[in-house]
mmCIF file of C-alpha atoms and ligand atoms in Angstrom:
data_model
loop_
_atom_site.group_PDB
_atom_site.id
_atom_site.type_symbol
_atom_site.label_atom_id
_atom_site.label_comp_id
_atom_site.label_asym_id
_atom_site.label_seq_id
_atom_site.Cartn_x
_atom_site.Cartn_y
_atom_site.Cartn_z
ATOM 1 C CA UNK A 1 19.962 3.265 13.490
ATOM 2 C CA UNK A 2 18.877 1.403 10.099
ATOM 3 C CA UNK A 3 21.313 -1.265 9.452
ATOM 4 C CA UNK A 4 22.971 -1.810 6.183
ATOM 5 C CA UNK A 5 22.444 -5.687 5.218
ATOM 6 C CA UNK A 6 24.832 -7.583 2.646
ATOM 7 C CA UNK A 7 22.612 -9.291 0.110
ATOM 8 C CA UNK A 8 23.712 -13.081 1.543
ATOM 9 C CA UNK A 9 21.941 -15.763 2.977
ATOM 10 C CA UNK A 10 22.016 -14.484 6.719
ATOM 11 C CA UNK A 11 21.484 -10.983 5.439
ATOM 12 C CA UNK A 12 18.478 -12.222 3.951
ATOM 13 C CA UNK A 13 17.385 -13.938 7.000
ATOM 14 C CA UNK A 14 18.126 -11.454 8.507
ATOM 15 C CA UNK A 15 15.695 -9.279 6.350
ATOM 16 C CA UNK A 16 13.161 -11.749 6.956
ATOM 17 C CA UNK A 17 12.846 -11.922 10.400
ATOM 18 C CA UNK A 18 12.760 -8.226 10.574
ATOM 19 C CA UNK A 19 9.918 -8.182 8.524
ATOM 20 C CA UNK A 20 8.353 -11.145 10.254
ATOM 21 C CA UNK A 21 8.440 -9.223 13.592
ATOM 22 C CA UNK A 22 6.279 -6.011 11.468
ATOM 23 C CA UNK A 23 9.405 -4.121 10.854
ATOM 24 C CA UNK A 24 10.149 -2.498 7.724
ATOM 25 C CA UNK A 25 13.436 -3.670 5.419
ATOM 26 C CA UNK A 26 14.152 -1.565 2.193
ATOM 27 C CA UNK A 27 15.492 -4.169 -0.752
ATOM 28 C CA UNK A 28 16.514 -3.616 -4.098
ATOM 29 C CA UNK A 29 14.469 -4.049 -6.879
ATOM 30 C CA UNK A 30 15.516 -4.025 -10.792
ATOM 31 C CA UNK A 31 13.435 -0.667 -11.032
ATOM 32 C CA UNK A 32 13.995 0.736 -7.777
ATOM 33 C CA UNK A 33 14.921 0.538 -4.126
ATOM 34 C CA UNK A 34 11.289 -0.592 -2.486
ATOM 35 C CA UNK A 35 10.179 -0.017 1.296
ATOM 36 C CA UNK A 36 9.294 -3.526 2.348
ATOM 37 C CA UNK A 37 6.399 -4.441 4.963
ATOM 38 C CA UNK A 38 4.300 -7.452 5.297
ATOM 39 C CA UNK A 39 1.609 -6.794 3.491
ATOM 40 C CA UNK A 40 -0.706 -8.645 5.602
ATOM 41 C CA UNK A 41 0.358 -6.370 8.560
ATOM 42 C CA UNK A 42 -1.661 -3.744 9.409
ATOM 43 C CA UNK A 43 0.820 -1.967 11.664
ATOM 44 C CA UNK A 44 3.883 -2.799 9.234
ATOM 45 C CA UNK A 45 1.728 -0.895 6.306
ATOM 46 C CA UNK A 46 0.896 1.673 8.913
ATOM 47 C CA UNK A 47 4.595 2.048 9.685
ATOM 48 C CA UNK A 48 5.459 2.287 5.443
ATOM 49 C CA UNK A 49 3.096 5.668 5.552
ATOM 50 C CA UNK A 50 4.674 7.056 9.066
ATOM 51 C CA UNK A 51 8.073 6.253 7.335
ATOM 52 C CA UNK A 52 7.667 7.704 3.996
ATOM 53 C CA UNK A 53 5.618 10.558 6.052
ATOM 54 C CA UNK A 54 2.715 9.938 2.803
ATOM 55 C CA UNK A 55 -0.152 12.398 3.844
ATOM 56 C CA UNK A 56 -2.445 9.946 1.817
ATOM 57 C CA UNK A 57 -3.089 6.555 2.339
ATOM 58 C CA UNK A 58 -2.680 5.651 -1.671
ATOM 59 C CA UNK A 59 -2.621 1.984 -2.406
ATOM 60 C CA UNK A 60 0.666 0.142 -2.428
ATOM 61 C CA UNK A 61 2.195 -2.518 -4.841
ATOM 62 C CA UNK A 62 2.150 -6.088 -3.256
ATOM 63 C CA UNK A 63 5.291 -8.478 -4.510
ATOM 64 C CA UNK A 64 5.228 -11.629 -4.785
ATOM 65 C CA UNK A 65 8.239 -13.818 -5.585
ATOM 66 C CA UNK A 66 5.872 -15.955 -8.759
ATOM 67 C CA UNK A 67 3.044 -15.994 -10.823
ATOM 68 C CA UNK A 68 1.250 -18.782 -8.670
ATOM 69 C CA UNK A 69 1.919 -16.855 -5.501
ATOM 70 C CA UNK A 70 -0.029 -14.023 -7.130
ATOM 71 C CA UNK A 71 -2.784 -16.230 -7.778
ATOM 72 C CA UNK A 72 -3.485 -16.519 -4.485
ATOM 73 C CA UNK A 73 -3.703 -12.449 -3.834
ATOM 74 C CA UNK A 74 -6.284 -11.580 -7.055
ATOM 75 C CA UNK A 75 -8.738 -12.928 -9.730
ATOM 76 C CA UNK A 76 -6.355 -13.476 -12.867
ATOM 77 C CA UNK A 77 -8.260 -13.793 -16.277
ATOM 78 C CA UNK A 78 -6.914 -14.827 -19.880
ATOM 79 C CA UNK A 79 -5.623 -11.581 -20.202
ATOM 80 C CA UNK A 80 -3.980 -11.573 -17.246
ATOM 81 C CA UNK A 81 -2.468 -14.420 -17.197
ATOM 82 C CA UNK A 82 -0.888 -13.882 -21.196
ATOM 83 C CA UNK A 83 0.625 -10.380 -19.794
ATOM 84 C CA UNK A 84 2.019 -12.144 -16.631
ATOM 85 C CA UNK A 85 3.266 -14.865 -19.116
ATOM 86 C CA UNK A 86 5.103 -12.535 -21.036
ATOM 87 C CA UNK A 87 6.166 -9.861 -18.503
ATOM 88 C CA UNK A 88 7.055 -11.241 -15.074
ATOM 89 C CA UNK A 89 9.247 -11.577 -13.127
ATOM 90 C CA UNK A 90 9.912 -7.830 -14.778
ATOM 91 C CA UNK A 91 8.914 -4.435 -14.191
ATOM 92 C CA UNK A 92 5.433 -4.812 -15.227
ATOM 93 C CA UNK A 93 2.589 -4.265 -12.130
ATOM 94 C CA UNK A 94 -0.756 -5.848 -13.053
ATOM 95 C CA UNK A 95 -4.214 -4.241 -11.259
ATOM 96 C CA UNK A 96 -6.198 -6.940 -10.680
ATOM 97 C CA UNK A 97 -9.229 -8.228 -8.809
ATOM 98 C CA UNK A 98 -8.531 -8.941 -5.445
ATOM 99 C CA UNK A 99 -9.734 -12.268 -4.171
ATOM 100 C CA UNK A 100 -11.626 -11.525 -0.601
ATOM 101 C CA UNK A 101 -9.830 -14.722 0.871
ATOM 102 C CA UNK A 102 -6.272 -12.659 0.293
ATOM 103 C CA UNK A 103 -6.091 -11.219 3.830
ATOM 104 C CA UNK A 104 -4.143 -8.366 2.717
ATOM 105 C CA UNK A 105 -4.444 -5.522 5.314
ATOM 106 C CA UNK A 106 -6.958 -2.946 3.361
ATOM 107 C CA UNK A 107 -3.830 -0.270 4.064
ATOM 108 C CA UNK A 108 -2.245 -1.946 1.227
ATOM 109 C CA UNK A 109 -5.693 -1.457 -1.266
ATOM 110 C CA UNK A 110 -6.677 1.845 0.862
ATOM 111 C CA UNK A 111 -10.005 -0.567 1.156
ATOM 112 C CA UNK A 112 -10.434 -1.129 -2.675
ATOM 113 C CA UNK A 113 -11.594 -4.098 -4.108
ATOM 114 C CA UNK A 114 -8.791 -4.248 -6.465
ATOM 115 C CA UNK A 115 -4.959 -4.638 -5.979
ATOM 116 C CA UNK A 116 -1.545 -3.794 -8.073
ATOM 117 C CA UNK A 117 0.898 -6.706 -8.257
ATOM 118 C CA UNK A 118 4.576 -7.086 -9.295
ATOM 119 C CA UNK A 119 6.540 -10.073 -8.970
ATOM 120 C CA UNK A 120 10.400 -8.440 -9.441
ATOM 121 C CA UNK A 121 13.246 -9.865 -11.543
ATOM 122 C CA UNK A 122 16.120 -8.887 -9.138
ATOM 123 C CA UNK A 123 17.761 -11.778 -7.162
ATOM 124 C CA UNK A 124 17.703 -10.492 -4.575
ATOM 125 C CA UNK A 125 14.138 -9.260 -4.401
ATOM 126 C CA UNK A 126 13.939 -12.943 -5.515
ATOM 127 C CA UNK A 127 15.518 -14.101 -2.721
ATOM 128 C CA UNK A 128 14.035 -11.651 -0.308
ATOM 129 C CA UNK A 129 10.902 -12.840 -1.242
ATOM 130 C CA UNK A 130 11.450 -16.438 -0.492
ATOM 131 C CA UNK A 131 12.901 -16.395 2.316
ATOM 132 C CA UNK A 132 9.816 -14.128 4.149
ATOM 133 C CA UNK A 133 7.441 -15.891 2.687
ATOM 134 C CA UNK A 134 4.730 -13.781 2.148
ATOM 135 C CA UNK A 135 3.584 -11.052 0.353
ATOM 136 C CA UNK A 136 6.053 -7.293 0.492
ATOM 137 C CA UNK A 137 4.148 -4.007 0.155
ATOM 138 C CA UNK A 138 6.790 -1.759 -1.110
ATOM 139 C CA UNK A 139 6.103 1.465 -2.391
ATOM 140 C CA UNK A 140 9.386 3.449 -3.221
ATOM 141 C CA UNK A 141 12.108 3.555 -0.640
ATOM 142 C CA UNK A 142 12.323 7.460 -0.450
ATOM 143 C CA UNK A 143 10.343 10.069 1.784
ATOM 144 C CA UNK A 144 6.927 11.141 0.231
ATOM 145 C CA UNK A 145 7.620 13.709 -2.281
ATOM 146 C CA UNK A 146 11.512 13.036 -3.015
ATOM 147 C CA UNK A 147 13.222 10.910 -5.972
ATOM 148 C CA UNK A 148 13.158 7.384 -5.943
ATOM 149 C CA UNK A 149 16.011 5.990 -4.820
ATOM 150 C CA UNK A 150 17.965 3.673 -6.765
ATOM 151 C CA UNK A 151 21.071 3.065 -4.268
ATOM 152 C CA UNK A 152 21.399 1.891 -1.012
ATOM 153 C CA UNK A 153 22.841 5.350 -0.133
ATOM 154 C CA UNK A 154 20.150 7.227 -1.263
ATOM 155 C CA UNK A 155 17.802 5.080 0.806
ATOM 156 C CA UNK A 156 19.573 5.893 3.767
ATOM 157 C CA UNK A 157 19.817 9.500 2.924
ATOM 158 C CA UNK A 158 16.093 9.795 3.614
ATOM 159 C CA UNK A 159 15.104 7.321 5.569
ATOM 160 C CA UNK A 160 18.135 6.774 7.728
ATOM 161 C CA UNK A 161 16.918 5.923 11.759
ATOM 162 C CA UNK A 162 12.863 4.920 10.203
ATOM 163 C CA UNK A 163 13.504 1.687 9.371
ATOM 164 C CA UNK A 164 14.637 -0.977 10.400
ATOM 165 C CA UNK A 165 17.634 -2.557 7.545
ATOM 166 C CA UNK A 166 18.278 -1.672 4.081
ATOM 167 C CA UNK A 167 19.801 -4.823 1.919
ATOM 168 C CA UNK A 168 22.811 -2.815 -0.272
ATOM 169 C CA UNK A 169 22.487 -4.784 -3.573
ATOM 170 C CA UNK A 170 24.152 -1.918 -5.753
ATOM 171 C CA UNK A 171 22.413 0.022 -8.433
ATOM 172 C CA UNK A 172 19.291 -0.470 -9.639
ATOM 173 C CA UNK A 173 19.347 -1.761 -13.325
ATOM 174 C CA UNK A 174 16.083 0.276 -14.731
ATOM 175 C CA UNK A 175 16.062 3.140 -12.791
ATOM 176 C CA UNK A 176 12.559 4.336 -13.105
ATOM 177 C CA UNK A 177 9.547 2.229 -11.612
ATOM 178 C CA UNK A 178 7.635 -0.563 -12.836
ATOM 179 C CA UNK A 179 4.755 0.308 -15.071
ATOM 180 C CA UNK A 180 0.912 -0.465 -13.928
ATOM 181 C CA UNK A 181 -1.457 -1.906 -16.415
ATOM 182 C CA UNK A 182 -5.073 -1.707 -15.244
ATOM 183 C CA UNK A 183 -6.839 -4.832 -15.828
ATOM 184 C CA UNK A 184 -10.201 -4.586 -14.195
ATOM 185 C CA UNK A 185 -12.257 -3.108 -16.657
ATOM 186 C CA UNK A 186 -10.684 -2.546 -20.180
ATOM 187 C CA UNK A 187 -7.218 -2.530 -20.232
ATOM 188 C CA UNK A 188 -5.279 1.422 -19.118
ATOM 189 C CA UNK A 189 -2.345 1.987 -18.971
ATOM 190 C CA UNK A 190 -2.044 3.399 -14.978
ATOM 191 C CA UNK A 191 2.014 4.366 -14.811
ATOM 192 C CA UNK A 192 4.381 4.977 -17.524
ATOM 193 C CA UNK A 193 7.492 3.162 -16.651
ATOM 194 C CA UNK A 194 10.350 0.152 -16.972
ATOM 195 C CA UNK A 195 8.532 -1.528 -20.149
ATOM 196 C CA UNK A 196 7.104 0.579 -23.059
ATOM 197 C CA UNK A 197 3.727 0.927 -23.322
ATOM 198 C CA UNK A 198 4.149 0.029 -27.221
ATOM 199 C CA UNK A 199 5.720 -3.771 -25.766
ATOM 200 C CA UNK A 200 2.586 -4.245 -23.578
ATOM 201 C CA UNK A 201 0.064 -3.376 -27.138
ATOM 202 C CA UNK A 202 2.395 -5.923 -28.642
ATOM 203 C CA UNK A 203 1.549 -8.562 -26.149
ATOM 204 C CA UNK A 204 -2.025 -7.432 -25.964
ATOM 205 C CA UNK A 205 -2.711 -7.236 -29.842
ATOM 206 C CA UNK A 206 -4.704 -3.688 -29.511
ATOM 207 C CA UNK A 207 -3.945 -0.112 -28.092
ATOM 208 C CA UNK A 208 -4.063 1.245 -24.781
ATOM 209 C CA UNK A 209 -6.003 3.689 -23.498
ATOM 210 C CA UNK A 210 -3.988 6.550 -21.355
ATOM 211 C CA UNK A 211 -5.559 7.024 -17.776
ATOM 212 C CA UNK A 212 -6.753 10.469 -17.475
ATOM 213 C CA UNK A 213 -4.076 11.510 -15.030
ATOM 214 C CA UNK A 214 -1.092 8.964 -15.389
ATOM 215 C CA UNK A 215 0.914 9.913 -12.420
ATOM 216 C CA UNK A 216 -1.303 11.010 -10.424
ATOM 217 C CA UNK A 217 -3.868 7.692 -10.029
ATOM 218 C CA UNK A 218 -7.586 8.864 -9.419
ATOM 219 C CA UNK A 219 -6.791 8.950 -5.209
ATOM 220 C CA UNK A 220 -8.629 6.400 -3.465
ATOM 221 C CA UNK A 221 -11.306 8.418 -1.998
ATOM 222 C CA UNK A 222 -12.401 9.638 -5.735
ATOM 223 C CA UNK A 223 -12.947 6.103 -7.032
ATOM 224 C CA UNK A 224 -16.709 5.345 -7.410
ATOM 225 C CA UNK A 225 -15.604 1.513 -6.233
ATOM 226 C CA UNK A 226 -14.470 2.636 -2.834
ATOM 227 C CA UNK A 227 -15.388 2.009 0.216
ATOM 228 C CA UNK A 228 -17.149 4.995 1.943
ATOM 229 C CA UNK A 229 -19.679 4.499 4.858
ATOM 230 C CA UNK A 230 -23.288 4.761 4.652
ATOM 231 C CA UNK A 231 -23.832 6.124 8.026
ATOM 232 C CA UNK A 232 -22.737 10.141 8.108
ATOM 233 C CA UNK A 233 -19.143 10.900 9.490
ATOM 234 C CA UNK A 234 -19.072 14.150 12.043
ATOM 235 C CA UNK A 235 -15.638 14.897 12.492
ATOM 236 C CA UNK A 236 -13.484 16.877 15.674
ATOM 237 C CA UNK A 237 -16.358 15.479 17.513
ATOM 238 C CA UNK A 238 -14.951 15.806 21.311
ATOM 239 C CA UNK A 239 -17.825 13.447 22.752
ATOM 240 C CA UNK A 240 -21.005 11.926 21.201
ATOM 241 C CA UNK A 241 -24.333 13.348 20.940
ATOM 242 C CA UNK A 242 -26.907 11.492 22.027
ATOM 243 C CA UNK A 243 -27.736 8.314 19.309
ATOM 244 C CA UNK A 244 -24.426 9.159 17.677
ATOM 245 C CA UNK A 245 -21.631 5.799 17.641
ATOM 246 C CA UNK A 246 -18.102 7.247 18.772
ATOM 247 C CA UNK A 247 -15.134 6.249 17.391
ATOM 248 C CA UNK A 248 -12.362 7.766 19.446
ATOM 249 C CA UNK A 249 -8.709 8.271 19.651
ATOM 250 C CA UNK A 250 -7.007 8.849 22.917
ATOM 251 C CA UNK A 251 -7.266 8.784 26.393
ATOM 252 C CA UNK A 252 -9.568 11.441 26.623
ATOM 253 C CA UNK A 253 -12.150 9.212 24.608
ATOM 254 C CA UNK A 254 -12.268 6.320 26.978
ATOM 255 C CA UNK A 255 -16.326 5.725 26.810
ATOM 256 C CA UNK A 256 -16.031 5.353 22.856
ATOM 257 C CA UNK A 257 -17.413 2.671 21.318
ATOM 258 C CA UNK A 258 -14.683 2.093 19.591
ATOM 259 C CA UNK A 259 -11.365 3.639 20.224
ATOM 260 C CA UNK A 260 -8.776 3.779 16.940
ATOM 261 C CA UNK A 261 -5.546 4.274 20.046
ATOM 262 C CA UNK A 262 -6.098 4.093 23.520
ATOM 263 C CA UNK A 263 -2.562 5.577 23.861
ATOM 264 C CA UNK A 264 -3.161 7.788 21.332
ATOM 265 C CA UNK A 265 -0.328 6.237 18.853
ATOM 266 C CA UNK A 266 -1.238 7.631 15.399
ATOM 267 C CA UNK A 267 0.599 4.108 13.729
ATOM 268 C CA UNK A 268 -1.886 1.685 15.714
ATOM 269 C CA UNK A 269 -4.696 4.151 14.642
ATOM 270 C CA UNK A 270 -3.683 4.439 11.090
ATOM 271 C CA UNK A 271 -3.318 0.139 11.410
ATOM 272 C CA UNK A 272 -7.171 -0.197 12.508
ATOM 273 C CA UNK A 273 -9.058 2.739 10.951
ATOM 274 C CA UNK A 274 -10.467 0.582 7.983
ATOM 275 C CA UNK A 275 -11.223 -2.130 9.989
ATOM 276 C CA UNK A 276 -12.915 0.181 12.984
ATOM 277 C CA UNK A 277 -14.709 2.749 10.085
ATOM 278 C CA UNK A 278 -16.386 -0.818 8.831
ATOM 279 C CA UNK A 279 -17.584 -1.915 11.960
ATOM 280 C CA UNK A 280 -18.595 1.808 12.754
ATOM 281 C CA UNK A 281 -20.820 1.704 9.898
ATOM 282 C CA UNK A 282 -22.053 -2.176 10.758
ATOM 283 C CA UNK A 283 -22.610 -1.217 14.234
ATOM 284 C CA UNK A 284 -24.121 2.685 13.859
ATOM 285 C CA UNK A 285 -27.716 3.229 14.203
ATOM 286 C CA UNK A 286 -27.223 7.103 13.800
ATOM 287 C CA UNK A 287 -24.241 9.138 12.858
ATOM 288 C CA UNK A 288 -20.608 8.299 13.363
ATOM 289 C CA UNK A 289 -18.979 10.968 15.706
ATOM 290 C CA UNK A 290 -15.077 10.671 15.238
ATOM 291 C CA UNK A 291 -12.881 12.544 17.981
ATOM 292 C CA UNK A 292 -10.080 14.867 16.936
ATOM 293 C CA UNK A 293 -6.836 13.392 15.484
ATOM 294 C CA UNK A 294 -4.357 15.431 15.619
ATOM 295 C CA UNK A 295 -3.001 16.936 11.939
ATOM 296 C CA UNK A 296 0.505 15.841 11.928
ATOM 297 C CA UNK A 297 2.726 12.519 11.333
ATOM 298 C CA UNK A 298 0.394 9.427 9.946
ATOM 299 C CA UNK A 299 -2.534 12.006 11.228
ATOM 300 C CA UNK A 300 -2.676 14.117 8.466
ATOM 301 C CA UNK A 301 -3.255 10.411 5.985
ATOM 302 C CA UNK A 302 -6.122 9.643 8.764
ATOM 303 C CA UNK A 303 -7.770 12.592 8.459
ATOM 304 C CA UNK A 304 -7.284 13.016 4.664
ATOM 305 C CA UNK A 305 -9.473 9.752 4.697
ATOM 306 C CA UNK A 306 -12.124 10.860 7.523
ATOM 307 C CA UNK A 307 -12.832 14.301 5.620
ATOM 308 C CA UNK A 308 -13.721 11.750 2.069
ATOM 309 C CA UNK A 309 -15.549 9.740 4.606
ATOM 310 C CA UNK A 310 -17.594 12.630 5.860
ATOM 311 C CA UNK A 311 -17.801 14.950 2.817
ATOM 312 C CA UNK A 312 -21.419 14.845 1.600
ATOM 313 C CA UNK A 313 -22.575 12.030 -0.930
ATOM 314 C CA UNK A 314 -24.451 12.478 -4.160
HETATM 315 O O1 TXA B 1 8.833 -0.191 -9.580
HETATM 316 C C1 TXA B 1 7.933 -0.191 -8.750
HETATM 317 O O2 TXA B 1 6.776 -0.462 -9.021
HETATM 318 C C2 TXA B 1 8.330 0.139 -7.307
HETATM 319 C C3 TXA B 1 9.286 -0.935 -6.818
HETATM 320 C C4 TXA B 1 9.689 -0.758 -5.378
HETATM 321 O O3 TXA B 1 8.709 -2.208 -7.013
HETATM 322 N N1 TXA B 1 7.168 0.204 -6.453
HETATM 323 C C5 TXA B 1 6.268 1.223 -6.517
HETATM 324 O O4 TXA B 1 5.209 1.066 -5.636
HETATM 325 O O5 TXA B 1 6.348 2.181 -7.265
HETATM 326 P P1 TXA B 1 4.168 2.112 -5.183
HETATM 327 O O6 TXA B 1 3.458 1.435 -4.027
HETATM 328 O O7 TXA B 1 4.760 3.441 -4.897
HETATM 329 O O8 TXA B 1 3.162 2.244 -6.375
HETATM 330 C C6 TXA B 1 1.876 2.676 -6.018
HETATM 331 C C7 TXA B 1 1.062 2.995 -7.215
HETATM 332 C C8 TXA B 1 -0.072 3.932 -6.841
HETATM 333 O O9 TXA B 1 0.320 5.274 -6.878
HETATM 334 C C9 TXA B 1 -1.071 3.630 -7.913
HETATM 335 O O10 TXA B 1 -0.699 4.308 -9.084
HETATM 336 C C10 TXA B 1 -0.869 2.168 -8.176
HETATM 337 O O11 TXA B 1 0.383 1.822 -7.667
HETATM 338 N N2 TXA B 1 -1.886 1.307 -7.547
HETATM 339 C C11 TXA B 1 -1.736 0.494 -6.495
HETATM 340 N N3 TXA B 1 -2.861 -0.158 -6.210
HETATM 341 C C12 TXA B 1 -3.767 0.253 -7.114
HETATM 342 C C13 TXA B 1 -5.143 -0.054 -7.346
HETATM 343 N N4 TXA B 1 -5.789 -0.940 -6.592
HETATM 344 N N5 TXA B 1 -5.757 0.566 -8.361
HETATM 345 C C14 TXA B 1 -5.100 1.458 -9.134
HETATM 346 N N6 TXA B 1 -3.798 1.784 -8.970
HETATM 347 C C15 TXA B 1 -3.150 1.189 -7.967
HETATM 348 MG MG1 MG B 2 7.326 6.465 -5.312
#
């Protein structure tokens, strides 16, 4: 059962010890109702895909409750700093740089070497935030492929009994989500949303440029700055050949060099494949045989990521 949490102090710390222990609280924010996970978790991000059942491990917005808390999580230029001035706390998310000594879990970045940050007006996102501690991954609060929920209600509707607590702190004042603003390279606008792209130029002094495909974000695996191995991926390999490194899942792969579960839980594998696929590649001589997950829960986002991993390079 998810429990419904009043928006006081011990239903706050209530919220935060949840999400200390890796469980996953849904909060209101003034845009919408986000699915909140320690960002520096890799099994609570893990358990944000199973939850939202996302076949796609896209990167998530990391929350912060200030500017200087930010600061710690990614590289913030003039630029940046003038449109965090201006816009935040507010629905404005900033793609930044992300400083290597963040410790985010790469779930969060899907491995990139950038991350999107938000730092939320709501109180009680405010408060939320405080009391944790730490940094909240929180896409949307809805299942993968449904409205986003701006109610406690509608929360539960979807994602009664796969989380943990949802703090009811009414309606959400915005409605739609917070727009992105890419800031690595020239400034793009990423996501339409809460603040008009015109009030951004305003702040900025020039026009934006439109990403190519607004709501749908070039996926991770398409980005020329990701991460992809260098050693060759075989796939549904049920042993290794000779010379090949194994990275297994399962009992049935108990001689791998590395195994992604043991048990075979799909959330523990989905919480160590970036970490395991790195050391695969550090540690491979040859090719990189990978056993056969199986295509269903947080499986089909694992294997959505081995197939990029393996598909041939140019
Ligand atoms: O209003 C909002 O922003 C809501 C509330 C809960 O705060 N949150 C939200 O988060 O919409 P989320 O995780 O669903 O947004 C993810 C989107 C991705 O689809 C992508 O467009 C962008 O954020 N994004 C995240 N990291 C990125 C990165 N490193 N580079 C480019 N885009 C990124
Ligand atoms: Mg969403």
């Amino acid at each position: 059962m998810t429990k419904t949490l009043a928006p006081t102090p011990e239903g706050l710390a209530s919220a935060a010890h949840l999400l200390s222990s890796g469980e996953l609280v849904a909060f209101p924010t003034e845009t919408v109702y986000g699915l909140g996970g320690d960002a520096r978790s890799d099994i609570a991000v893990a358990r944000i895909f199973d939850a939202k059942g996302r076949p796609r491990f896209n990167p998530l917005i990391v929350h912060l409750p200030d500017l200087a808390a930010a600061r710690d999580i990614a590289l913030f230029d003039d630029l940046a700093e003038r449109m965090a001035a201006a816009f935040w706390p507010g629905p404005l998310t900033l793609v930044l740089p992300l400083r290597p000594s963040a410790r985010l879990s790469p779930l969060v970045t899907a491995d990139l070497p950038s991350v999107a940050l938000r730092v939320p007006e709501h109180p009680t996102a405010q408060a939320l935030l405080r009391h944790f501690g730490g940094p909240l991954a929180a896409p949307s609060a809805n299942l993968s492929g449904k409205v986003s929920p701006t109610r406690a209600e509608h929360v539960m509707a979807g994602l009664n009994r796969r989380i943990a607590a949802v703090i009811d702190g009414g309606t959400c004042a915005v409605g739609i989500e917070s727009t992105i603003l890419g800031l690595t390279e020239d400034p793009v606008l990423l996501r339409p949303g809460g603040i008009p792209a015109e009030a951004l130029e305003a702040c900025l002094g020039f026009p934006l440029a439109d990403a190519p495909n607004c709501e749908r974000p070039a996926a991770p695996g398409q980005l020329a700055s990701h991460y992809a191995p260098r050693a060759a991926v075989r796939l549904n390999a049920a042993a290794p050949e000779p010379g090949e490194f194994w990275l297994g899942f399962g009992a049935g792969a108990r001689d791998a060099d590395l195994n992604l579960s043991p048990t075979g839980d799909l959330v523990a594998a989905a919480a160590n494949l970036f970490h395991y696929l790195r050391q695969a590649d550090d540690r491979a001589t040859g090719c990189i045989a990978v056993s056969p997950i199986p295509e269903k829960g947080l499986g089909r986002a694992i294997n959505d990521r081995l197939r990029r991993a393996a598909a041939p390079r140019s």
